[in-house]
Coordinates of C-alpha atoms in Angstrom, one line a residue:
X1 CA 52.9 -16.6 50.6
X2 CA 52.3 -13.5 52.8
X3 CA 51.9 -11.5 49.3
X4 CA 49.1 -14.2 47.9
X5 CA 47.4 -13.4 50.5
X6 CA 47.4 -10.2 50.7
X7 CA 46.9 -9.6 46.8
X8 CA 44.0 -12.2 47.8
X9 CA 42.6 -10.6 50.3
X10 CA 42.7 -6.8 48.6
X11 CA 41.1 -8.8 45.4
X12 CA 38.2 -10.5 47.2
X13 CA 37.6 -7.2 48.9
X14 CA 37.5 -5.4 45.6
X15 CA 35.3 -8.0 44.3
X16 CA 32.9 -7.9 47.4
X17 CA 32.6 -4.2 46.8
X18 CA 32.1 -4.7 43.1
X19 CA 29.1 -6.4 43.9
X20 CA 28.2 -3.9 46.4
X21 CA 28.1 -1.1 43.8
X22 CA 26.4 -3.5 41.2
X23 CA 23.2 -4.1 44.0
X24 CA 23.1 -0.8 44.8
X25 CA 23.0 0.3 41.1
X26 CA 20.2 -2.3 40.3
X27 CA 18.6 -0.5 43.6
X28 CA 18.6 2.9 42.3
X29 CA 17.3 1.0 38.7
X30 CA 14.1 -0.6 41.0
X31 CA 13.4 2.2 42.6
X32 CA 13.3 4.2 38.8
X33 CA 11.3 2.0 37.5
X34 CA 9.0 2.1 40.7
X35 CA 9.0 6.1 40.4
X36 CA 7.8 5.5 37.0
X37 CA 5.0 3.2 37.9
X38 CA 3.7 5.8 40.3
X39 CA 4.2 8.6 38.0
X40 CA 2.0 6.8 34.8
X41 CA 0.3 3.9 36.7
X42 CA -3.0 6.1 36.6
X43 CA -3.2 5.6 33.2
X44 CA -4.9 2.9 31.6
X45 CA -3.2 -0.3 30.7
X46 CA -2.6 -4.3 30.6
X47 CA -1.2 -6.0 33.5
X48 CA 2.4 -5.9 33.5
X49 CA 4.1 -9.5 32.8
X50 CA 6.7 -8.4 35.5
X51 CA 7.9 -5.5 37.7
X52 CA 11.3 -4.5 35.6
X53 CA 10.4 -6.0 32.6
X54 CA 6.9 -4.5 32.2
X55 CA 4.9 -5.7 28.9
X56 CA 8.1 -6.7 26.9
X57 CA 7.4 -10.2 27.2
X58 CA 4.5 -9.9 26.0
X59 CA 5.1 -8.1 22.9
X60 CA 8.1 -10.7 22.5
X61 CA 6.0 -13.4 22.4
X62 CA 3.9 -11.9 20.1
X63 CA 6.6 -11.3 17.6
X64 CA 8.1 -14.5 17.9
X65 CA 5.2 -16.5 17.3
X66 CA 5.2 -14.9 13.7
X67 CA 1.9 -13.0 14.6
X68 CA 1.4 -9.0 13.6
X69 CA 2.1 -7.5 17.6
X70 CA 0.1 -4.7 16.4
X71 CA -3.1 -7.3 16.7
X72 CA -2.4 -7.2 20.4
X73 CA -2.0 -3.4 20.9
X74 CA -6.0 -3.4 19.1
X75 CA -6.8 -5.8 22.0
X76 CA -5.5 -3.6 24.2
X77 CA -7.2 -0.8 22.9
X78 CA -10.5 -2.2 22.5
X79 CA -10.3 -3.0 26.0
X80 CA -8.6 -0.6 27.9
X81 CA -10.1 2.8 25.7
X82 CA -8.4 5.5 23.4
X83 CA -5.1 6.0 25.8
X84 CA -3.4 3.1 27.4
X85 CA 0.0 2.6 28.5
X86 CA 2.9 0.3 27.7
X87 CA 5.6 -0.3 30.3
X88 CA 9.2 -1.8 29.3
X89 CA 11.8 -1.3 31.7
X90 CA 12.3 2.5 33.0
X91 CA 10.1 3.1 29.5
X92 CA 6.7 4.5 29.3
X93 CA 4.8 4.7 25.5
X94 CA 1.2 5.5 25.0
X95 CA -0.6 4.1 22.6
X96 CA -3.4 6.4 21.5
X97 CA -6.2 6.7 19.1
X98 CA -8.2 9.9 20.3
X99 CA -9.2 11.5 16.7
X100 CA -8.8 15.1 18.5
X101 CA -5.7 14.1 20.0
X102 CA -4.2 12.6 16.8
X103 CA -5.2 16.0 15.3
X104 CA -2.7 17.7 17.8
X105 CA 1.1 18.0 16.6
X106 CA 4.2 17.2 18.6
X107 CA 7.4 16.5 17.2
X108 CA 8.7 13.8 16.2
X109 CA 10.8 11.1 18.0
X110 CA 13.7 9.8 16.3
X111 CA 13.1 6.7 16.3
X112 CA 14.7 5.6 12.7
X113 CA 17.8 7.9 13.1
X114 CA 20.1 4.9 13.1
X115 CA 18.9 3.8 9.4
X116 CA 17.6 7.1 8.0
X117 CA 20.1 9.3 9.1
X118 CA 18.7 12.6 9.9
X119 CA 16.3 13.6 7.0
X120 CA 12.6 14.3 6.7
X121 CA 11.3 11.3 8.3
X122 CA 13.5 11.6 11.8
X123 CA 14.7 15.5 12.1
X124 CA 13.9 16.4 15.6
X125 CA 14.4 20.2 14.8
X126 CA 12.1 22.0 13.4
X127 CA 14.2 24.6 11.4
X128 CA 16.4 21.7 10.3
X129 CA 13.0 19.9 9.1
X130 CA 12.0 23.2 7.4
X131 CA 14.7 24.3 5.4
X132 CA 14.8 19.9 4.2
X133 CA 11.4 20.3 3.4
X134 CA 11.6 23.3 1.4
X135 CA 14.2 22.1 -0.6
X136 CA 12.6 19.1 -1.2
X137 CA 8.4 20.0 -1.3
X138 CA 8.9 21.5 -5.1
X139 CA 10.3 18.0 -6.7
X140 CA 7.1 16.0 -5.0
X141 CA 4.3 18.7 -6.0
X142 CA 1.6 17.1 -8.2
X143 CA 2.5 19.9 -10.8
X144 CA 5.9 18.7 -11.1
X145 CA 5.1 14.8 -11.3
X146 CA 3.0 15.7 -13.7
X147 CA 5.5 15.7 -16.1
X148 CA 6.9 12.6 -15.1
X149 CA 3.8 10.4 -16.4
X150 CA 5.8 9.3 -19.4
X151 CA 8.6 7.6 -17.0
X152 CA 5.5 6.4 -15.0
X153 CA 4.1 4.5 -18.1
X154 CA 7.6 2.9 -19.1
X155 CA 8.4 1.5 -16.1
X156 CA 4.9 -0.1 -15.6
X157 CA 4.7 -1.1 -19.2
X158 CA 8.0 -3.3 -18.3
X159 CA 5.6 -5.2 -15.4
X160 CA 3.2 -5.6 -18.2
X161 CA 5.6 -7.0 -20.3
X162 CA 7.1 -9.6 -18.4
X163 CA 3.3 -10.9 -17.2
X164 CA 2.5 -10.7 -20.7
X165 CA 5.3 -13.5 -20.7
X166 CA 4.2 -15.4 -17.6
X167 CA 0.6 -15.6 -19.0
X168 CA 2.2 -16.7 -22.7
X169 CA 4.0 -20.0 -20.6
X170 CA 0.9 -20.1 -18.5
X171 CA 3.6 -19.5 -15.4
X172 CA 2.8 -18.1 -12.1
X173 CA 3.2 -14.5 -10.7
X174 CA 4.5 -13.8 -7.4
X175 CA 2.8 -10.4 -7.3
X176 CA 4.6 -9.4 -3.9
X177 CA 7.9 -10.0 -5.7
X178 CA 6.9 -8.0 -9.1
X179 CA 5.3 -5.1 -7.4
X180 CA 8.7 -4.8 -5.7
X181 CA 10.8 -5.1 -9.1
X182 CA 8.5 -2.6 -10.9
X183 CA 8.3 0.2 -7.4
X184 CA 12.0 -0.1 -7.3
X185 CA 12.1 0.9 -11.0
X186 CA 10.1 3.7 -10.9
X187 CA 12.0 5.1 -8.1
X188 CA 15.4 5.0 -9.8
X189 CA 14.3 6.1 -13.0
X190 CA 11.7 8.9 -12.5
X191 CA 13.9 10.1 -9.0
X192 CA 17.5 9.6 -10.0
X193 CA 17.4 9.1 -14.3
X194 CA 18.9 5.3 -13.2
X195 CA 17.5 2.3 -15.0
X196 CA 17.9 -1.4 -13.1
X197 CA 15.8 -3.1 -15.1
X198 CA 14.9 -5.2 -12.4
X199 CA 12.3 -7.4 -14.0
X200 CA 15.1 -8.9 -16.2
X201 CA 17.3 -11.6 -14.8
X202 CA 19.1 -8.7 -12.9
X203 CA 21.9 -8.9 -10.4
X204 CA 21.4 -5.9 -8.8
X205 CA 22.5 -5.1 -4.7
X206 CA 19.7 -3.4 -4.6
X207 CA 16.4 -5.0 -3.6
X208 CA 18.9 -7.2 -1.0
X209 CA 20.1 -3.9 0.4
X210 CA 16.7 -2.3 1.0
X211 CA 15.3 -5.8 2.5
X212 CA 18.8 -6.0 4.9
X213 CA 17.8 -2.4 6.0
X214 CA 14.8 -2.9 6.5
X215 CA 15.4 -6.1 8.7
X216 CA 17.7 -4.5 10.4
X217 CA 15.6 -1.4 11.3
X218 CA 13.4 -3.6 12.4
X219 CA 15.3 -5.5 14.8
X220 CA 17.1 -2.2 16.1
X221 CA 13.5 -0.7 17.0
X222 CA 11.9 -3.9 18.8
X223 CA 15.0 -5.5 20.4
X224 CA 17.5 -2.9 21.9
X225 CA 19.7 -5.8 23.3
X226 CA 19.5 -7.3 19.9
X227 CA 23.2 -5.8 19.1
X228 CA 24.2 -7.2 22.0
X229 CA 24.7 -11.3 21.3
X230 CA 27.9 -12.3 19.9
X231 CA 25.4 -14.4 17.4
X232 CA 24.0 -11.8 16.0
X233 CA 27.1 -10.0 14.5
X234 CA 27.1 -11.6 11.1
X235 CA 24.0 -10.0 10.4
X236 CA 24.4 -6.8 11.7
X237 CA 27.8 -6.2 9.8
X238 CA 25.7 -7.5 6.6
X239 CA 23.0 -4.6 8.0
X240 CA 25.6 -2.3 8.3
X241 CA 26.7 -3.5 4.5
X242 CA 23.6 -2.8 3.2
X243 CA 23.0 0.6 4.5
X244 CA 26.7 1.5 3.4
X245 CA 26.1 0.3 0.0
X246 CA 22.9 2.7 -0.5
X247 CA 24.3 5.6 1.0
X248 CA 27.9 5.2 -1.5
X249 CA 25.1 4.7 -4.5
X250 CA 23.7 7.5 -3.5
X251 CA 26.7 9.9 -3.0
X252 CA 28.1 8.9 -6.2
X253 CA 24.7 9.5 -8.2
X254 CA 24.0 13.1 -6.5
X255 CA 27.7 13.9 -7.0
X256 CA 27.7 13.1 -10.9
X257 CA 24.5 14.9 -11.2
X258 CA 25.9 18.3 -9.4
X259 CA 29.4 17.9 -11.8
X260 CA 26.8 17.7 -14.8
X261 CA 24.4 20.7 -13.4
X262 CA 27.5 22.7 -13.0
X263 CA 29.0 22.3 -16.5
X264 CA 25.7 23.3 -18.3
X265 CA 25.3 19.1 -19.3
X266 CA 22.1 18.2 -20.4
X267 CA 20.5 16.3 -17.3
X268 CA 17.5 14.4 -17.2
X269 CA 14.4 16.3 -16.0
X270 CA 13.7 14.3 -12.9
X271 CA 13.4 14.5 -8.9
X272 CA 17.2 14.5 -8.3
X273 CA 17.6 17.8 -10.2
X274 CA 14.6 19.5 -9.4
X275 CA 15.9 19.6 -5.5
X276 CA 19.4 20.5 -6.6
X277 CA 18.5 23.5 -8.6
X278 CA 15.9 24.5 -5.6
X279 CA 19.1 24.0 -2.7
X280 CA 21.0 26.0 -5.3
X281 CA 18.9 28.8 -4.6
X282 CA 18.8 28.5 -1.1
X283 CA 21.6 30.7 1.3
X284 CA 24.3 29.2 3.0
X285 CA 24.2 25.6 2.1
X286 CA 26.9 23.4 3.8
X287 CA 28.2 20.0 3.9
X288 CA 25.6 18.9 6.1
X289 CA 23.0 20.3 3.6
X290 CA 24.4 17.7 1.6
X291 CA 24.3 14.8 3.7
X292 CA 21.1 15.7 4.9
X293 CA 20.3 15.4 1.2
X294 CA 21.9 11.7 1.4
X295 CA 19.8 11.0 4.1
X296 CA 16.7 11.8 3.0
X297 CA 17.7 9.4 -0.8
X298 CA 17.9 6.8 1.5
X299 CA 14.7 7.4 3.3
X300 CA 12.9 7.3 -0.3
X301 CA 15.0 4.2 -1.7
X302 CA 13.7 2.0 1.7
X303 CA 10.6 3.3 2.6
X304 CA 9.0 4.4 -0.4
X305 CA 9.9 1.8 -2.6
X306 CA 8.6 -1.1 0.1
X307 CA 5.0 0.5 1.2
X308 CA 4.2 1.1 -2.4
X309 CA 4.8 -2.9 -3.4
X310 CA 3.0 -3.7 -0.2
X311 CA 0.0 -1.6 -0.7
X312 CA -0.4 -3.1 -4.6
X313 CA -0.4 -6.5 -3.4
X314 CA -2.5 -6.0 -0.5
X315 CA -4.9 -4.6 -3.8
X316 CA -4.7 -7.8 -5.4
X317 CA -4.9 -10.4 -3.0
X318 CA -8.6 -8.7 -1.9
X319 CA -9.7 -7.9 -5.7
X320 CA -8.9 -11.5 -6.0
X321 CA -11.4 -12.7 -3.4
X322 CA -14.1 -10.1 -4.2
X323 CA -14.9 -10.6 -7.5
X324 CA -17.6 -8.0 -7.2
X325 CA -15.4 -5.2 -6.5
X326 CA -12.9 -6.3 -9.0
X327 CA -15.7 -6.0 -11.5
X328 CA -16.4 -2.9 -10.6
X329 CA -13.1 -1.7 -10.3
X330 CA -12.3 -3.2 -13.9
X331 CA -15.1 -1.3 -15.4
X332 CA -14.1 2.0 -14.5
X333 CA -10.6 1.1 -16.1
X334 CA -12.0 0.6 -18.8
X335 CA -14.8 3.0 -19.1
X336 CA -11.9 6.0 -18.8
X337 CA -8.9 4.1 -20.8
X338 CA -10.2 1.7 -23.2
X339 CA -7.3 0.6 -25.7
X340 CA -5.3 3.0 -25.3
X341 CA -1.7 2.3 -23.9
X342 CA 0.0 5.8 -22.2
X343 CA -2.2 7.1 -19.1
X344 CA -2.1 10.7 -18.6
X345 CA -2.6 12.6 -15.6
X346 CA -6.1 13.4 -16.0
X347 CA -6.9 10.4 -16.4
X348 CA -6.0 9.6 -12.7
X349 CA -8.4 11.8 -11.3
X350 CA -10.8 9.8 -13.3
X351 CA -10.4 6.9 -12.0
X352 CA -12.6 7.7 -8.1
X353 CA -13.6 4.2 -7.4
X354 CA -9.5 2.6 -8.0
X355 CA -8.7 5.4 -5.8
X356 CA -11.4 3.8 -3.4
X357 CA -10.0 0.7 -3.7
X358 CA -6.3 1.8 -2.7
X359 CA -7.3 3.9 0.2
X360 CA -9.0 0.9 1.5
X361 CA -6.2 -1.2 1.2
X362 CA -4.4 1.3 3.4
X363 CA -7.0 1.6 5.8
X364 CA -7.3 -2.3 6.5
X365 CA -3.1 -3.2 5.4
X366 CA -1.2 0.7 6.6
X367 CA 2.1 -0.7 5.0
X368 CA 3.5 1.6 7.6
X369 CA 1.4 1.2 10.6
X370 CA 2.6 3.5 13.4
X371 CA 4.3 7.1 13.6
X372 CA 5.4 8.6 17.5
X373 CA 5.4 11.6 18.9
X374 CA 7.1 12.8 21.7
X375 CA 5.2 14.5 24.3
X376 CA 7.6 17.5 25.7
X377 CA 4.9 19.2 28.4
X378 CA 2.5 18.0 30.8
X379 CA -1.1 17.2 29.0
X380 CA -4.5 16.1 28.9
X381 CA -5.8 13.5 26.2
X382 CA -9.7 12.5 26.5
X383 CA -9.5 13.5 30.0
X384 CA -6.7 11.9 31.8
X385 CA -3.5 14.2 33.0
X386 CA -0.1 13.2 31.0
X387 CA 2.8 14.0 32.5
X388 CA 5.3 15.3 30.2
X389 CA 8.3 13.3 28.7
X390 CA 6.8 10.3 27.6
X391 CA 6.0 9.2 23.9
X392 CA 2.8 8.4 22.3
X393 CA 2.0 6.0 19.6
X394 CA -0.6 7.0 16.6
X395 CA -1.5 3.9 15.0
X396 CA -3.4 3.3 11.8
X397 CA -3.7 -0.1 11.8
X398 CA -5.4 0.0 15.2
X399 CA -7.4 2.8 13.9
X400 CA -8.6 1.4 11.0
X401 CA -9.7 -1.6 12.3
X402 CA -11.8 -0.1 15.3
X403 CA -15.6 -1.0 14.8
X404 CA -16.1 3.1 16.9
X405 CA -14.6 4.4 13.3
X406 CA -15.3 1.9 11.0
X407 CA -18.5 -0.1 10.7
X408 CA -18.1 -3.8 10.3
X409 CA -14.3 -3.2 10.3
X410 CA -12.6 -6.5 8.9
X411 CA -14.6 -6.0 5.7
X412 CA -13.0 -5.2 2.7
X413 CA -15.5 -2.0 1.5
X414 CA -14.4 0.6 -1.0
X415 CA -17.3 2.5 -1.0
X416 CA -16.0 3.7 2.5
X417 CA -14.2 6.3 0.6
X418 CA -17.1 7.3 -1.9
X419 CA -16.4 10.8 -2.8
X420 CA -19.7 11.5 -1.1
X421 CA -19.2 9.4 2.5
X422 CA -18.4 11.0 5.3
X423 CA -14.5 11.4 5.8
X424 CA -12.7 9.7 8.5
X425 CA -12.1 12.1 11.1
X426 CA -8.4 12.1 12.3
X427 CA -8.8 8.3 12.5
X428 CA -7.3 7.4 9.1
X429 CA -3.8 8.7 8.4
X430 CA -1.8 5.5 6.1
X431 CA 1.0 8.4 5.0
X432 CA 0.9 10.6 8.3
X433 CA -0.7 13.8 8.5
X434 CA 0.0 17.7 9.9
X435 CA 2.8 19.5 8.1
X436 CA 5.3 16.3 8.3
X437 CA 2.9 13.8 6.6
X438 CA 4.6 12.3 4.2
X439 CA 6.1 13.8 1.2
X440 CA 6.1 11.4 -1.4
X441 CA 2.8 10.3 -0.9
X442 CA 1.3 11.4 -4.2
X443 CA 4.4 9.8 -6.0
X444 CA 2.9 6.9 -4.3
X445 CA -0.7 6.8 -5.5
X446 CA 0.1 8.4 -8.0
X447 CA 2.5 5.3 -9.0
X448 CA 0.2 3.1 -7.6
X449 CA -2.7 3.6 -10.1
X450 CA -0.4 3.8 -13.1
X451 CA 0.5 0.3 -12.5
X452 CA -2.8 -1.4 -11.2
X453 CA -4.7 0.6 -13.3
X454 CA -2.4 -1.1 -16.4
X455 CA -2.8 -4.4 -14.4
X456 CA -6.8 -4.5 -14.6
X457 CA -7.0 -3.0 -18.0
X458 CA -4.5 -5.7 -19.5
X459 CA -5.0 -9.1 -17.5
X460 CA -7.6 -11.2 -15.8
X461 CA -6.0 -13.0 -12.3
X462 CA -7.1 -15.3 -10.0
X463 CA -5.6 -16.4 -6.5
X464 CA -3.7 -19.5 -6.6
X465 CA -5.5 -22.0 -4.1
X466 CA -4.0 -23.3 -1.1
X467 CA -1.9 -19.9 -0.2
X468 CA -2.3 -18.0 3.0
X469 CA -3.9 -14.7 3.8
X470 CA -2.2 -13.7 6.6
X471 CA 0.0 -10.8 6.7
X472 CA 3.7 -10.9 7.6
X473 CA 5.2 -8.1 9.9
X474 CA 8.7 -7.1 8.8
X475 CA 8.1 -3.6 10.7
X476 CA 6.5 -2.8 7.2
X477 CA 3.3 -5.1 6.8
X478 CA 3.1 -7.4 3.8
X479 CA 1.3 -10.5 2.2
X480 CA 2.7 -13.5 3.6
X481 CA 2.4 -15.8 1.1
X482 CA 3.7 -13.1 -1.5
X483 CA 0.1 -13.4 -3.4
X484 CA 0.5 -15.8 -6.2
X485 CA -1.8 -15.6 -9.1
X486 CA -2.6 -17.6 -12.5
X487 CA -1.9 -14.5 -15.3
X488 CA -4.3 -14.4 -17.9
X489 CA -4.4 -12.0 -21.1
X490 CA -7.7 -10.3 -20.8
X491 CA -10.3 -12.5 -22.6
X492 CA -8.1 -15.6 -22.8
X493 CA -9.6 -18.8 -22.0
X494 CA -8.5 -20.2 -18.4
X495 CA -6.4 -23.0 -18.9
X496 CA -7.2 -26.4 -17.8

């Protein structure tokens, strides 16, 4: 009995300083958080919801209400000027859209490490990010893509194909869901020689894998406790899944392509061996040249098949409320393709006021709406001192929709981007900009008008009634109802 006790005693003891060491950690943690509110409280910002938690609750609410959070942050902005602060915890972000800022270049935070490994999108070193960049910069030049036009045309004629179909049964179009099939395509085929075929009754991983990624990256950014709940665990392994099957895929396709480079096979002429004969050249490549190279065929699989589908159904949905523009827009089609079936490159240039029409969908629907950097030395930004350490925010969907950089913002205008307007200083910036903009944004447009040019010389569409406008926030921004449409062959008769 003498032993319980004193097994008791040395246990409550233990426990009582347990909880000693547990309220003086929190301590220390309140008094961080309150060294932190002293250091950036003289910046503008909202009132905090509460002392540790900061604005989190907030920007909770926001996101599980199913609105688009980065509606609040232009509140906030409108209201609190071009630099305003954020508090979450210990955490400090500043969201800021000061054009001369913006202008400025810091590097970049890794935010997306987790999911993209470390490739273009998240290297933090800047002789890491060259060397990527170099090896990669030759396979996304305009001169080299040039050539892949004919790969271009196929995969879009396959979209116009299977509408021709839906307008034949008189059967509706999810656009949102076809612009995905057709971006996905044209990625595999015109970067990797791969054809899915995805507009047939496919059973391909692959559009699951991207949207489990994407969820996932998603959840890992906004929520850090989100790995933390027992509930949760199903999903993240099916996350994990996802990300494992992409990255296998792509290891296997790079691998076969090397073996066939190496025995003199006859390869197909696209992105994948472009940037192996150009790391072939380069000194000293290692294993984690390779990987690196894995990374960054992941990066392009999620993001740039996603904000491509996004941006073309964003297109639609407004051409199919603005007749007027899609008039215009149609004209032009026709006026520099008439009948004729293959586009060529030239006659993308052509095509100004489609170009119009796309850059304004990415200035009012930035499919990617934020990029951060981090700010490693003390600053000033429009006149208020920034202490160093902290990160900043650049946001184009805050940007683009600020009435100081864009008259009569919420309108959908075009002509915004006539080749003679005024260009948006440092205010519009959909793919990024400095040396790490994005690389495969002319792939992107370039993609884009093949298809939507093919679209409006080919079909008439209309909006089916009753569907939402609203836009859904998956971390990527995208119609929420998916944009439905009646299909039409051009000149055909609606039906009744």
């Amino acid at each position: 009995m003498a032993l319980f006790s004193f097994f008791a005693g040395w246990i409550g003891y233990l426990f009582i300083c347990l909880l000693g060491l547990i309220f003086i950690a929190f301590l220390c943690f309140c008094l961080y958080i309150k060294y932190i509110h002293l250091k950036y409280d003289h910046i503008p910002g909202p009132p905090r919801d509460s002392f540790i938690f900061g604005h989190l609750p907030t920007i909770q609410r926001e996101m599980s209400n199913d609105r688009v959070v980065h509606d609040k942050f232009l509140e906030w902005a409108e209201t609190y000027g071009p630099v305003y602060r954020i508090n979450g915890l210990h955490a400090v972000m500043l969201c800021v859209t000061c054009p001369d800022t913006t202008k400025s270049k810091y590097s970049v935070v890794l935010l997306l490490h987790r999911f993209f490994g470390n490739g273009l999108v998240t290297a933090q070193n800047h002789d890491e990010w060259y060397k990527q960049r170099r090896i990669m910069d030759p396979a996304f030049s305009s001169l080299y893509l040039r050539g892949q036009m004919g790969a271009f045309n196929e995969r879009a004629e396959k979209l116009m194909d299977k509408l021709a179909d839906m307008a034949d049964t008189n059967t509706a179009a999810n656009m949102q869901h076809m612009f995905n099939c057709v971006t996905l395509d044209v990625i595999t085929k015109v970067a990797f020689g791969v054809e899915l075929d995805l507009l047939k009754e496919s059973d391909s991983p692959f559009p699951n894998a991207i949207e489990m990624c994407l969820k996932g990256m998603v959840h890992y950014v906004r929520d850090f406790t989100f790995q933390l709940y027992p509930k949760n665990k199903k999903f993240i392994n099916e996350v994990k899944k996802s990300c494992q099957l992409l990255r296998s895929t792509g290891r296997q396709w790079i691998n076969e392509r090397k073996m066939a480079v190496q025995n003199g096979e006859d390869v197909p002429k696209d992105i994948l061996t472009q940037i192996l004969k150009t790391a072939g050249k380069e000194e000293n490549i290692a294993n984690d040249d390779e990987e690196l190279m894995l990374d960054n065929f992941v990066t392009f699989f999620i993001a740039g098949q996603e904000t491509t589908a996004n941006q073309l159904a964003f297109a639609v949905m407004e051409l199919g409320r603005l007749p007027e523009i899609l008039t215009k827009v149609r004209q032009e089609v026709d006026d520099v393709l008439g009948m004729k079936q293959e586009i060529n490159f030239d006659d993308l240039g052509k095509m100004t006021y489609l170009s119009q029409v796309l850059k304004e969908t990415l200035r009012l629907y930035p499919t990617a709406p934020g990029t951060s950097r981090f700010i490693p030395n003390d600053i000033v930004i429009n006149g208020i001192p920034i202490p160093a350490g902290v990160t900043c925010v650049f946001n184009s969907y805050i940007c683009g929709r600020l009435d100081k950089f864009f008259e009569d913002p919420l309108k959908f205008d075009p002509e915004r981007f006539h080749p003679d307007a005024a260009k948006p200083y440092y205010c519009y910036y959909p793919f990024a900009l400095g040396p790490r903009s994005c690389l495969g944004q002319s792939f992107a447009q370039m993609e884009a008008k093949v298809v939507m040019a093919k679209l409006l010389q080919r079909f008439d569409f209309s909006l089916l009634p009753g569907q939402s406008f609203d836009i859904l926030d998956t971390g990527s921004l995208r119609p929420k109802s998916g944009v439905v449409c009646n299909i039409r062959h051009r000149g055909q008769t609606p039906a009744a």
